[in-house]
Coordinates of C-alpha atoms and ligand atoms in Angstrom, one line a residue:
Chain A
M30 CA -65.4 87.6 -55.6
E31 CA -62.0 87.5 -57.1
T32 CA -62.0 86.8 -60.9
D33 CA -60.5 83.5 -62.0
L34 CA -58.5 84.4 -65.1
G35 CA -58.8 81.0 -66.9
T36 CA -58.0 80.5 -70.6
I37 CA -61.0 80.3 -72.9
L38 CA -61.6 78.9 -76.4
V39 CA -64.6 80.4 -78.2
V40 CA -66.0 78.4 -81.2
D41 CA -68.6 79.9 -83.5
D42 CA -69.0 80.2 -87.3
D43 CA -70.7 83.6 -86.7
R44 CA -67.8 86.2 -86.7
M45 CA -69.9 88.8 -84.9
S46 CA -70.6 86.4 -82.1
T47 CA -66.9 85.4 -81.6
M48 CA -65.9 89.1 -81.7
M49 CA -68.4 90.1 -79.2
L50 CA -67.5 87.2 -76.8
T51 CA -63.8 87.8 -77.2
R52 CA -64.2 91.5 -76.4
V53 CA -66.3 91.0 -73.3
L54 CA -64.1 88.2 -71.9
T55 CA -60.8 89.9 -72.7
S56 CA -62.0 93.0 -70.9
I57 CA -62.6 91.0 -67.8
G58 CA -59.0 89.7 -68.1
H59 CA -59.4 86.2 -69.6
S60 CA -57.0 85.1 -72.3
V61 CA -59.3 84.2 -75.2
T62 CA -58.7 82.2 -78.4
S63 CA -61.3 81.9 -81.1
A64 CA -62.0 79.4 -83.8
S65 CA -64.6 79.5 -86.6
S66 CA -65.2 75.8 -87.1
G67 CA -65.3 72.6 -85.1
K68 CA -62.3 71.2 -87.0
A69 CA -60.2 74.3 -86.2
A70 CA -61.3 74.1 -82.5
L71 CA -60.3 70.4 -82.2
E72 CA -56.8 71.2 -83.5
L73 CA -56.4 74.0 -81.0
L74 CA -57.6 71.8 -78.2
D75 CA -55.0 69.3 -79.1
S76 CA -52.2 71.8 -79.1
K77 CA -52.9 74.0 -76.2
A78 CA -54.5 73.7 -72.7
F79 CA -57.8 75.6 -72.1
D80 CA -60.0 75.8 -69.0
V81 CA -63.3 76.6 -70.7
L82 CA -64.7 75.8 -74.2
I83 CA -67.6 78.0 -75.4
L84 CA -69.2 76.1 -78.2
D85 CA -71.9 77.1 -80.6
C86 CA -74.5 74.4 -81.2
L87 CA -75.3 75.3 -84.7
M88 CA -72.4 75.3 -87.1
P89 CA -72.0 74.1 -90.7
E90 CA -70.0 70.9 -91.5
M91 CA -69.4 69.8 -87.9
D92 CA -71.9 71.1 -85.4
G93 CA -71.4 71.6 -81.7
Y94 CA -72.9 68.3 -80.7
E95 CA -70.3 66.4 -82.9
V96 CA -67.4 68.5 -81.5
L97 CA -68.7 67.7 -78.0
E98 CA -68.8 64.0 -78.7
I99 CA -65.2 64.0 -79.9
V100 CA -64.0 66.1 -77.0
R101 CA -65.7 63.8 -74.5
G102 CA -63.9 60.9 -76.1
K103 CA -60.5 62.4 -75.2
P104 CA -59.3 61.5 -71.7
A105 CA -56.8 64.4 -71.7
L106 CA -59.7 66.8 -72.0
K107 CA -61.9 65.4 -69.3
D108 CA -61.5 68.4 -67.1
L109 CA -62.4 70.9 -69.7
A110 CA -65.5 72.9 -68.8
I111 CA -67.8 73.2 -71.8
I112 CA -70.5 75.8 -72.2
M113 CA -72.9 75.4 -75.1
V114 CA -74.3 78.4 -77.0
S115 CA -77.6 78.4 -78.8
G116 CA -80.5 80.5 -79.8
V117 CA -83.6 80.3 -77.6
E118 CA -85.4 78.4 -80.4
D119 CA -83.0 75.5 -80.2
M120 CA -83.3 74.2 -76.6
A121 CA -83.6 70.5 -77.8
S122 CA -79.9 70.4 -78.9
V123 CA -78.9 72.2 -75.7
V124 CA -80.5 69.4 -73.7
A125 CA -78.8 66.7 -75.8
C126 CA -75.4 68.5 -75.2
L127 CA -76.0 68.8 -71.4
E128 CA -76.8 65.1 -71.4
L129 CA -73.5 64.4 -73.2
G130 CA -71.5 66.2 -70.5
A131 CA -71.6 69.9 -71.3
R132 CA -71.5 71.9 -68.1
D133 CA -73.8 74.8 -68.9
Y134 CA -75.4 76.8 -71.8
L135 CA -75.8 80.4 -72.9
N136 CA -78.5 81.9 -75.0
K137 CA -77.9 84.3 -77.8
P138 CA -78.0 87.3 -77.7
F139 CA -75.5 87.4 -74.8
D140 CA -75.9 89.5 -71.6
P141 CA -72.4 90.4 -70.5
A142 CA -73.2 90.0 -66.8
V143 CA -74.7 86.6 -67.2
L144 CA -71.8 85.6 -69.4
R145 CA -69.3 86.6 -66.8
A146 CA -71.2 84.8 -64.0
R147 CA -71.5 81.6 -66.1
I148 CA -67.8 81.6 -66.9
Q149 CA -66.8 82.1 -63.3
N150 CA -69.2 79.3 -62.3
A151 CA -67.7 76.9 -64.9
L152 CA -64.2 77.8 -63.8
A153 CA -65.0 77.2 -60.2
Q154 CA -66.4 73.8 -61.0
K155 CA -63.4 73.0 -63.0
R156 CA -61.0 74.0 -60.2
S157 CA -62.9 72.0 -57.7
R158 CA -62.8 69.0 -60.0
E159 CA -59.1 69.5 -60.4
R160 CA -58.6 69.7 -56.6
E161 CA -60.7 66.6 -56.2
A162 CA -58.6 64.7 -58.7
K163 CA -55.4 65.8 -57.1
L164 CA -56.7 64.8 -53.6
Y165 CA -57.8 61.5 -55.0
A166 CA -54.4 60.9 -56.6
D167 CA -52.7 61.8 -53.3
L168 CA -54.9 59.5 -51.4
A169 CA -54.4 56.7 -53.8
A170 CA -50.6 57.2 -53.6
N171 CA -50.7 57.3 -49.8
Y172 CA -52.8 54.1 -49.7
E173 CA -50.3 52.4 -51.9
K174 CA -47.4 53.5 -49.7
L175 CA -49.3 52.3 -46.7
R176 CA -49.8 48.9 -48.3
E177 CA -46.2 48.7 -49.2
L178 CA -45.2 49.5 -45.6
E179 CA -47.6 46.9 -44.3
S180 CA -46.3 44.2 -46.4
L181 CA -42.8 45.2 -45.5
R182 CA -43.7 45.0 -41.9
D183 CA -45.3 41.6 -42.4
N184 CA -42.2 40.3 -44.2
L185 CA -40.1 41.7 -41.5
I186 CA -42.0 39.9 -38.8
H187 CA -41.9 36.8 -40.8
M188 CA -38.2 37.0 -41.3
I189 CA -37.4 37.9 -37.7
V190 CA -39.6 35.1 -36.4
H191 CA -37.9 32.6 -38.7
D192 CA -34.4 33.9 -38.1
L193 CA -35.0 33.9 -34.3
R194 CA -36.3 30.3 -34.2
V195 CA -33.3 28.5 -35.5
P196 CA -30.7 30.0 -33.2
L197 CA -33.1 29.8 -30.3
T198 CA -33.6 26.1 -31.0
N199 CA -29.9 25.7 -30.9
V200 CA -29.7 27.4 -27.5
I201 CA -32.4 25.1 -26.2
G202 CA -30.6 22.1 -27.6
G203 CA -27.3 23.1 -26.2
L204 CA -28.9 23.6 -22.7
D205 CA -30.5 20.2 -23.0
M206 CA -27.2 18.6 -23.7
L207 CA -25.4 20.5 -20.9
S208 CA -28.0 19.3 -18.4
T209 CA -27.1 15.7 -19.2
I210 CA -23.6 16.2 -17.9
A211 CA -23.6 14.4 -14.6
S212 CA -20.9 16.5 -12.8
L213 CA -23.0 19.6 -12.5
D214 CA -23.5 21.1 -9.0
T215 CA -26.8 22.4 -7.7
D216 CA -26.1 26.0 -8.7
A217 CA -25.2 25.0 -12.3
K218 CA -28.3 22.9 -12.5
E219 CA -30.5 25.8 -11.4
L220 CA -28.8 28.2 -13.8
L221 CA -29.4 25.7 -16.6
S222 CA -33.0 25.2 -15.8
L223 CA -33.8 29.0 -15.6
S224 CA -32.0 29.5 -18.9
H225 CA -34.0 26.7 -20.3
R226 CA -37.3 28.2 -19.0
G227 CA -36.4 31.6 -20.4
A228 CA -35.5 30.1 -23.8
N229 CA -38.7 28.1 -23.9
T230 CA -40.8 31.1 -23.0
L231 CA -39.2 33.0 -25.9
L232 CA -39.9 30.1 -28.2
S233 CA -43.5 29.9 -27.3
L234 CA -43.9 33.7 -27.8
I235 CA -42.4 33.3 -31.3
N236 CA -44.7 30.4 -32.0
D237 CA -47.7 32.4 -30.9
L238 CA -46.7 35.2 -33.2
L239 CA -46.2 32.8 -36.1
D240 CA -49.6 31.2 -35.5
V241 CA -51.4 34.5 -35.5
K242 CA -49.5 35.5 -38.6
R243 CA -50.5 32.3 -40.3
M244 CA -54.1 32.7 -39.3
E245 CA -54.1 36.2 -40.7
S246 CA -52.8 35.1 -44.0
H247 CA -55.1 32.0 -44.0
A248 CA -52.0 29.9 -44.3
L249 CA -52.9 27.7 -41.3
V250 CA -54.5 24.6 -42.8
F251 CA -57.1 22.9 -40.7
E252 CA -59.4 20.0 -40.9
R253 CA -63.2 20.0 -40.8
R254 CA -64.5 16.8 -39.4
P255 CA -66.7 15.7 -36.5
V256 CA -64.8 16.3 -33.2
D257 CA -66.0 15.3 -29.8
L258 CA -65.5 18.3 -27.4
A259 CA -65.2 15.8 -24.6
D260 CA -61.9 14.6 -26.2
V261 CA -60.8 18.2 -26.7
V262 CA -61.5 19.0 -23.1
N263 CA -59.7 15.9 -21.8
A264 CA -56.6 16.7 -23.9
A265 CA -56.6 20.3 -22.8
C266 CA -57.1 19.5 -19.2
E267 CA -54.1 17.2 -19.4
N268 CA -52.0 20.0 -20.8
V269 CA -52.7 22.3 -17.9
A270 CA -53.0 19.8 -15.1
F271 CA -49.4 20.4 -14.0
L272 CA -49.9 24.2 -14.0
A273 CA -53.1 23.9 -12.0
T274 CA -51.6 21.7 -9.3
D275 CA -48.6 24.0 -9.2
E276 CA -50.8 27.1 -8.7
G277 CA -53.1 25.3 -6.2
V278 CA -56.2 25.7 -8.5
K279 CA -58.9 23.0 -8.7
L280 CA -59.8 21.9 -12.2
N281 CA -63.4 20.7 -12.8
K282 CA -64.6 19.3 -16.1
D283 CA -68.1 18.6 -17.2
A284 CA -68.0 17.6 -20.9
P285 CA -70.3 14.6 -21.7
A286 CA -69.0 12.3 -24.5
G287 CA -70.9 13.0 -27.8
S288 CA -70.7 16.8 -27.7
K289 CA -69.8 16.8 -31.4
V290 CA -68.8 19.8 -33.5
M291 CA -67.3 20.2 -36.9
G292 CA -63.7 21.3 -36.8
D293 CA -60.0 20.6 -36.2
A294 CA -59.3 18.6 -33.1
A295 CA -55.7 19.8 -32.7
L296 CA -56.6 23.5 -33.2
L297 CA -59.6 23.3 -30.8
T298 CA -57.4 21.6 -28.2
R299 CA -55.0 24.5 -28.4
V300 CA -57.8 27.0 -28.0
V301 CA -59.2 25.3 -24.9
T302 CA -55.7 24.8 -23.5
N303 CA -55.1 28.5 -24.0
L304 CA -58.4 29.5 -22.2
L305 CA -57.7 27.0 -19.4
G306 CA -54.1 28.3 -19.1
N307 CA -55.3 31.9 -18.7
A308 CA -58.0 30.9 -16.2
V309 CA -55.5 29.0 -14.1
K310 CA -52.9 31.8 -14.4
F311 CA -55.4 34.5 -13.2
T312 CA -56.9 32.5 -10.4
P313 CA -55.3 32.6 -7.0
S314 CA -54.4 29.5 -5.1
G315 CA -57.5 27.8 -3.6
G316 CA -59.7 28.9 -6.5
E317 CA -61.5 26.8 -9.1
V318 CA -61.5 26.6 -12.9
T319 CA -64.5 24.8 -14.6
V320 CA -64.7 23.7 -18.2
R321 CA -68.1 22.8 -19.5
A322 CA -69.4 21.6 -22.9
R323 CA -73.2 21.7 -23.6
P324 CA -75.7 22.4 -26.3
G325 CA -76.0 26.1 -27.1
P326 CA -78.5 28.2 -29.0
D327 CA -79.4 27.8 -32.7
G328 CA -78.0 24.3 -33.1
S329 CA -74.6 25.1 -31.7
M330 CA -72.4 23.4 -29.2
E331 CA -71.1 25.6 -26.5
L332 CA -67.9 25.4 -24.5
E333 CA -67.3 27.5 -21.4
V334 CA -64.2 28.1 -19.3
R335 CA -65.1 29.7 -16.0
D336 CA -62.8 30.8 -13.2
T337 CA -63.0 32.3 -9.8
G338 CA -60.1 34.6 -10.4
E339 CA -59.3 38.3 -10.3
G340 CA -61.7 39.1 -13.1
I341 CA -61.2 41.7 -15.9
P342 CA -62.2 45.4 -15.6
E343 CA -65.1 46.3 -17.9
D344 CA -63.1 48.8 -19.9
A345 CA -60.5 46.1 -20.6
L346 CA -62.9 43.3 -21.4
V347 CA -63.7 44.6 -24.9
H348 CA -59.9 44.6 -25.7
V349 CA -58.8 41.2 -24.5
F350 CA -59.0 39.6 -27.9
E351 CA -56.9 42.2 -29.5
R352 CA -53.4 41.6 -30.6
F353 CA -50.7 42.2 -27.9
Y354 CA -53.3 43.4 -25.5
Q355 CA -52.6 42.8 -21.8
V356 CA -54.6 44.1 -18.9
R357 CA -52.5 46.1 -16.5
S358 CA -52.5 44.1 -13.4
K359 CA -51.2 44.6 -9.9
R360 CA -49.3 41.4 -10.2
G361 CA -47.0 43.5 -12.3
T362 CA -44.5 41.9 -14.8
R363 CA -45.6 38.5 -15.9
T364 CA -42.9 36.8 -17.9
N365 CA -44.8 34.1 -19.9
A366 CA -47.1 36.4 -21.7
S367 CA -47.4 37.9 -25.2
G368 CA -51.0 39.2 -25.3
L369 CA -51.5 36.9 -28.3
G370 CA -53.2 33.9 -26.7
L371 CA -56.7 35.2 -26.9
T372 CA -56.1 36.7 -30.4
F373 CA -55.2 33.2 -31.5
C374 CA -58.3 31.7 -29.9
K375 CA -60.6 34.3 -31.6
M376 CA -59.0 33.8 -35.0
A377 CA -59.2 30.0 -34.7
I378 CA -62.8 30.0 -33.6
E379 CA -63.8 32.5 -36.2
A380 CA -62.0 30.5 -38.9
H381 CA -64.3 27.6 -37.8
G382 CA -67.3 29.9 -38.4
G383 CA -68.0 30.1 -34.7
I384 CA -68.1 33.0 -32.1
I385 CA -66.2 33.6 -28.9
F386 CA -66.9 36.1 -26.1
A387 CA -66.0 36.8 -22.5
E388 CA -67.9 37.9 -19.4
S389 CA -66.3 38.9 -16.2
T390 CA -66.9 40.4 -12.8
L391 CA -64.0 42.0 -10.9
G392 CA -63.1 40.0 -7.9
V393 CA -65.5 37.2 -8.7
G394 CA -64.2 35.6 -11.9
S395 CA -64.3 35.4 -15.6
S396 CA -66.0 33.2 -18.2
F397 CA -64.9 32.6 -21.8
V398 CA -67.4 31.0 -24.1
F399 CA -67.2 29.8 -27.7
R400 CA -70.0 28.3 -29.8
L401 CA -69.5 26.1 -32.9
A402 CA -71.9 24.4 -35.3
R403 CA -72.9 21.0 -34.0
A404 CA -71.8 18.1 -36.1
Chain B
M3 CA -16.6 44.2 5.5
S4 CA -20.0 44.2 3.7
S5 CA -20.4 40.6 2.8
H6 CA -24.0 39.5 3.5
I7 CA -26.7 40.3 0.9
L8 CA -30.5 39.9 1.0
V9 CA -32.2 39.8 -2.4
I10 CA -35.9 40.7 -2.4
D11 CA -37.5 39.9 -5.8
D12 CA -40.7 38.0 -6.8
D13 CA -39.1 36.4 -9.9
A14 CA -37.8 33.0 -8.9
D15 CA -35.4 32.7 -11.9
L16 CA -34.0 36.1 -11.2
R17 CA -33.4 35.2 -7.6
V18 CA -31.4 32.2 -8.6
L19 CA -29.4 34.1 -11.2
V20 CA -28.6 37.0 -8.8
R21 CA -27.8 34.6 -5.9
V22 CA -25.3 32.5 -7.9
A23 CA -23.7 35.5 -9.4
L24 CA -23.2 37.3 -6.1
A25 CA -21.9 34.2 -4.4
R26 CA -19.6 32.9 -7.1
L27 CA -18.3 36.2 -8.6
G28 CA -18.5 38.5 -5.6
G29 CA -17.9 36.1 -2.8
Y30 CA -21.0 37.3 -1.0
R31 CA -23.2 35.4 1.4
V32 CA -26.7 35.6 -0.1
D33 CA -30.2 35.1 1.2
T34 CA -33.4 35.7 -0.8
A35 CA -37.0 36.7 -0.1
R36 CA -40.0 36.6 -2.5
N37 CA -42.1 39.6 -1.5
G38 CA -42.1 42.7 0.7
A39 CA -43.4 41.2 3.9
E40 CA -40.9 38.3 3.7
G41 CA -38.1 40.7 2.8
I42 CA -38.7 43.1 5.8
A43 CA -38.9 40.1 8.2
A44 CA -35.7 38.6 6.8
A45 CA -33.9 41.9 7.0
K46 CA -34.8 42.2 10.7
S47 CA -33.8 38.7 11.6
L48 CA -30.8 38.1 9.3
R49 CA -29.4 41.7 9.6
P50 CA -27.7 41.6 6.2
D51 CA -25.2 44.3 5.2
I52 CA -26.8 44.9 1.9
V53 CA -30.4 44.6 0.5
L54 CA -31.1 44.3 -3.3
L55 CA -34.7 45.4 -3.6
D56 CA -37.0 45.0 -6.6
M57 CA -39.4 47.9 -7.2
T58 CA -42.4 45.8 -8.3
L59 CA -43.4 43.3 -5.7
P60 CA -46.6 41.3 -5.5
D61 CA -47.7 42.5 -2.0
C62 CA -46.5 46.2 -1.9
E63 CA -44.4 48.8 -3.6
G64 CA -40.7 48.6 -3.4
T65 CA -40.7 52.1 -1.9
D66 CA -42.9 50.8 1.0
V67 CA -40.1 48.3 1.9
L68 CA -37.5 51.1 1.5
R69 CA -39.3 53.3 3.9
S70 CA -39.9 50.5 6.4
L71 CA -36.2 49.5 6.4
A72 CA -35.1 53.1 6.8
S73 CA -37.4 53.8 9.7
D74 CA -36.6 50.7 11.7
R75 CA -33.7 50.9 14.2
D76 CA -32.6 47.4 13.4
T77 CA -32.4 47.8 9.7
K78 CA -31.7 51.5 9.1
D79 CA -28.0 51.0 8.5
I80 CA -28.4 48.4 5.8
I81 CA -27.2 49.5 2.4
V82 CA -30.3 49.3 0.1
I83 CA -29.8 49.0 -3.6
I84 CA -32.8 49.2 -5.9
L85 CA -33.3 46.9 -8.8
S86 CA -35.5 48.7 -11.2
A87 CA -37.0 48.1 -14.7
S88 CA -36.5 50.9 -17.0
A89 CA -40.2 51.5 -17.0
S90 CA -40.1 52.4 -13.3
R91 CA -41.6 55.8 -12.6
R92 CA -39.3 56.7 -9.7
S93 CA -36.2 58.8 -10.4
E94 CA -32.9 58.1 -8.8
P95 CA -32.8 61.2 -6.7
E96 CA -36.3 60.4 -5.5
L97 CA -35.1 57.0 -4.4
A98 CA -32.0 58.4 -2.8
E99 CA -34.2 60.7 -0.8
L100 CA -36.1 57.7 0.5
G101 CA -32.8 56.1 1.6
A102 CA -31.6 54.1 -1.4
A103 CA -27.8 53.9 -1.8
G104 CA -28.0 53.3 -5.5
V105 CA -30.1 52.0 -8.4
I106 CA -29.2 49.1 -10.8
A107 CA -31.3 49.0 -13.9
K108 CA -32.9 45.8 -15.1
P109 CA -32.2 43.8 -17.1
F110 CA -28.5 43.3 -16.2
N111 CA -26.0 40.7 -16.9
P112 CA -24.6 38.9 -13.8
P113 CA -21.0 40.2 -13.9
T114 CA -22.2 43.8 -14.3
L115 CA -24.5 43.4 -11.4
V116 CA -21.7 42.3 -9.1
E117 CA -19.5 45.2 -10.3
R118 CA -22.3 47.7 -9.7
V119 CA -23.0 46.4 -6.3
K120 CA -19.3 46.7 -5.4
T121 CA -19.1 50.2 -6.8
I122 CA -22.1 51.4 -4.9
V123 CA -21.0 49.8 -1.6
A124 CA -17.5 51.4 -2.0
R125 CA -19.1 54.8 -2.5
V126 CA -21.3 54.7 0.6
R127 CA -18.8 52.8 2.8
P128 CA -15.3 54.0 1.7
Ligands
LIG509 N1 -59.3 34.2 -17.2 C1 -58.8 35.4 -17.1 N2 -58.9 36.2 -16.0 C2 -58.4 37.4 -16.0 N3 -57.8 38.1 -17.0 C3 -57.6 37.4 -18.1 C4 -58.1 36.0 -18.3 N4 -57.8 35.6 -19.5 C5 -57.2 36.7 -20.1 N5 -57.1 37.7 -19.3 C6 -56.5 39.0 -19.6 O1 -56.4 39.2 -21.0 C7 -55.1 39.6 -21.4 C8 -54.9 38.9 -22.8 O2 -54.8 37.5 -22.7 P1 -53.9 36.7 -23.7 O3 -54.3 37.2 -25.1 O4 -54.1 35.3 -23.5 O5 -52.5 37.2 -23.5 P2 -51.4 36.8 -22.4 O6 -52.1 35.8 -21.4 O7 -50.3 36.2 -23.2 O8 -51.1 38.1 -21.8 C9 -54.2 39.0 -20.3 O9 -53.0 39.8 -20.2 C10 -55.0 39.1 -19.1 O10 -54.8 40.4 -18.5

């Protein structure tokens, strides 16, 4: 093993003892300083850096225990490795010193081989503590950097979203005004309406992003009062009725009045609208989408949206609630999608203290279920 | 004179945009189809001079349409131009090999599209 040539301070009132230690340690290659009293040792420790302190327990005036107490009280010296020295007859004070944070002890008279091994051991421990401290400091610094980056990113998203919304609203307003001009021909009207659709898609993507951000920062305020899921289902069905007719999908609802939960009617309506919208989007013409409210387990109310659509592959199912996640589909590029709809649903239901989950069989259909506490 | 274009793309809004641009800015006569099957049938019956073909179609790959047009006696002389999203995996030489006269990257703005179509047509039919 390679010798670690650390610096050592030897403290003993017995000059024979300090001389003997100094000789042995210097011959190995250590740089050694000696002091004959606790007071002198403390002064040296304040003025110079040492790796190891070899400290005699029994000294007049200030004994080893007292020196140890003072050293332990100095944060700058917390990495100093301390080895106590005592005669075999004084093991009680050694134990007290070990309890106070000394690393090791040596019995007089010294055996040079043991001395060398103990010193190396103490140095190795000290080095590993130093490495640990450095690693920890690096880690803490990196974590801090990460948090700064994260908050920068969040601010950036916030800024972009807000800065996008205003001009986009102007674009939509301008298009709205243009379309009121009577003299437009068919081409112009079609161009206007496709621009309008594009701008609105963009706006709803931005709004989705904003909602998820608000949820994440708990800035979305919502009510907690009894809500009838029947009303929620009716409102949500109205929202997607046009889409369903357009896509040739039959919409069934089975939500008896009085299916009450605690929550925010508007937020829950958006969740159900989202689930129904997905179900309709992913169900081919001729298929069916069914929304059902009924009592669930453990005093909950359960709402299910079931479709006869393309289904979700098993490996994708666990990811659908994640941010920006979209299943790769053969239908290729879908325009009106952000991968945030289900993220919003999950956050909203969880903010209500409920749970949401999905089941699906490829080619047969999917089912999205949430459960909330009954009111 | 190459003046009749068939656009095959599943995005309804994009069909409108491309149709109006080609007609108004380029003076072309334009027809459209929503998927591969419709596109191939329209190409055979309408005999356009040019086909603008989207690579991602709901019922088949754009390359399937490309092959089908190139192998049919009635349609093999049509100038086929590919509309392709940057994410498309096929390289331009690969598409040329299959019979494409050129590739126009999506998204494009309408005047550029018309210019690109003109350039490609002038290159293959000088
Ligand atoms: N009812 C459903 N049937 C099949 N796939 C679905 C259904 N609902 C959601 N998905 C899949 O989950 C993905 C994530 O959905 P969502 O978070 O609502 O985002 P978006 O619909 O905006 O892409 C969708 O891209 C889709 O692939």
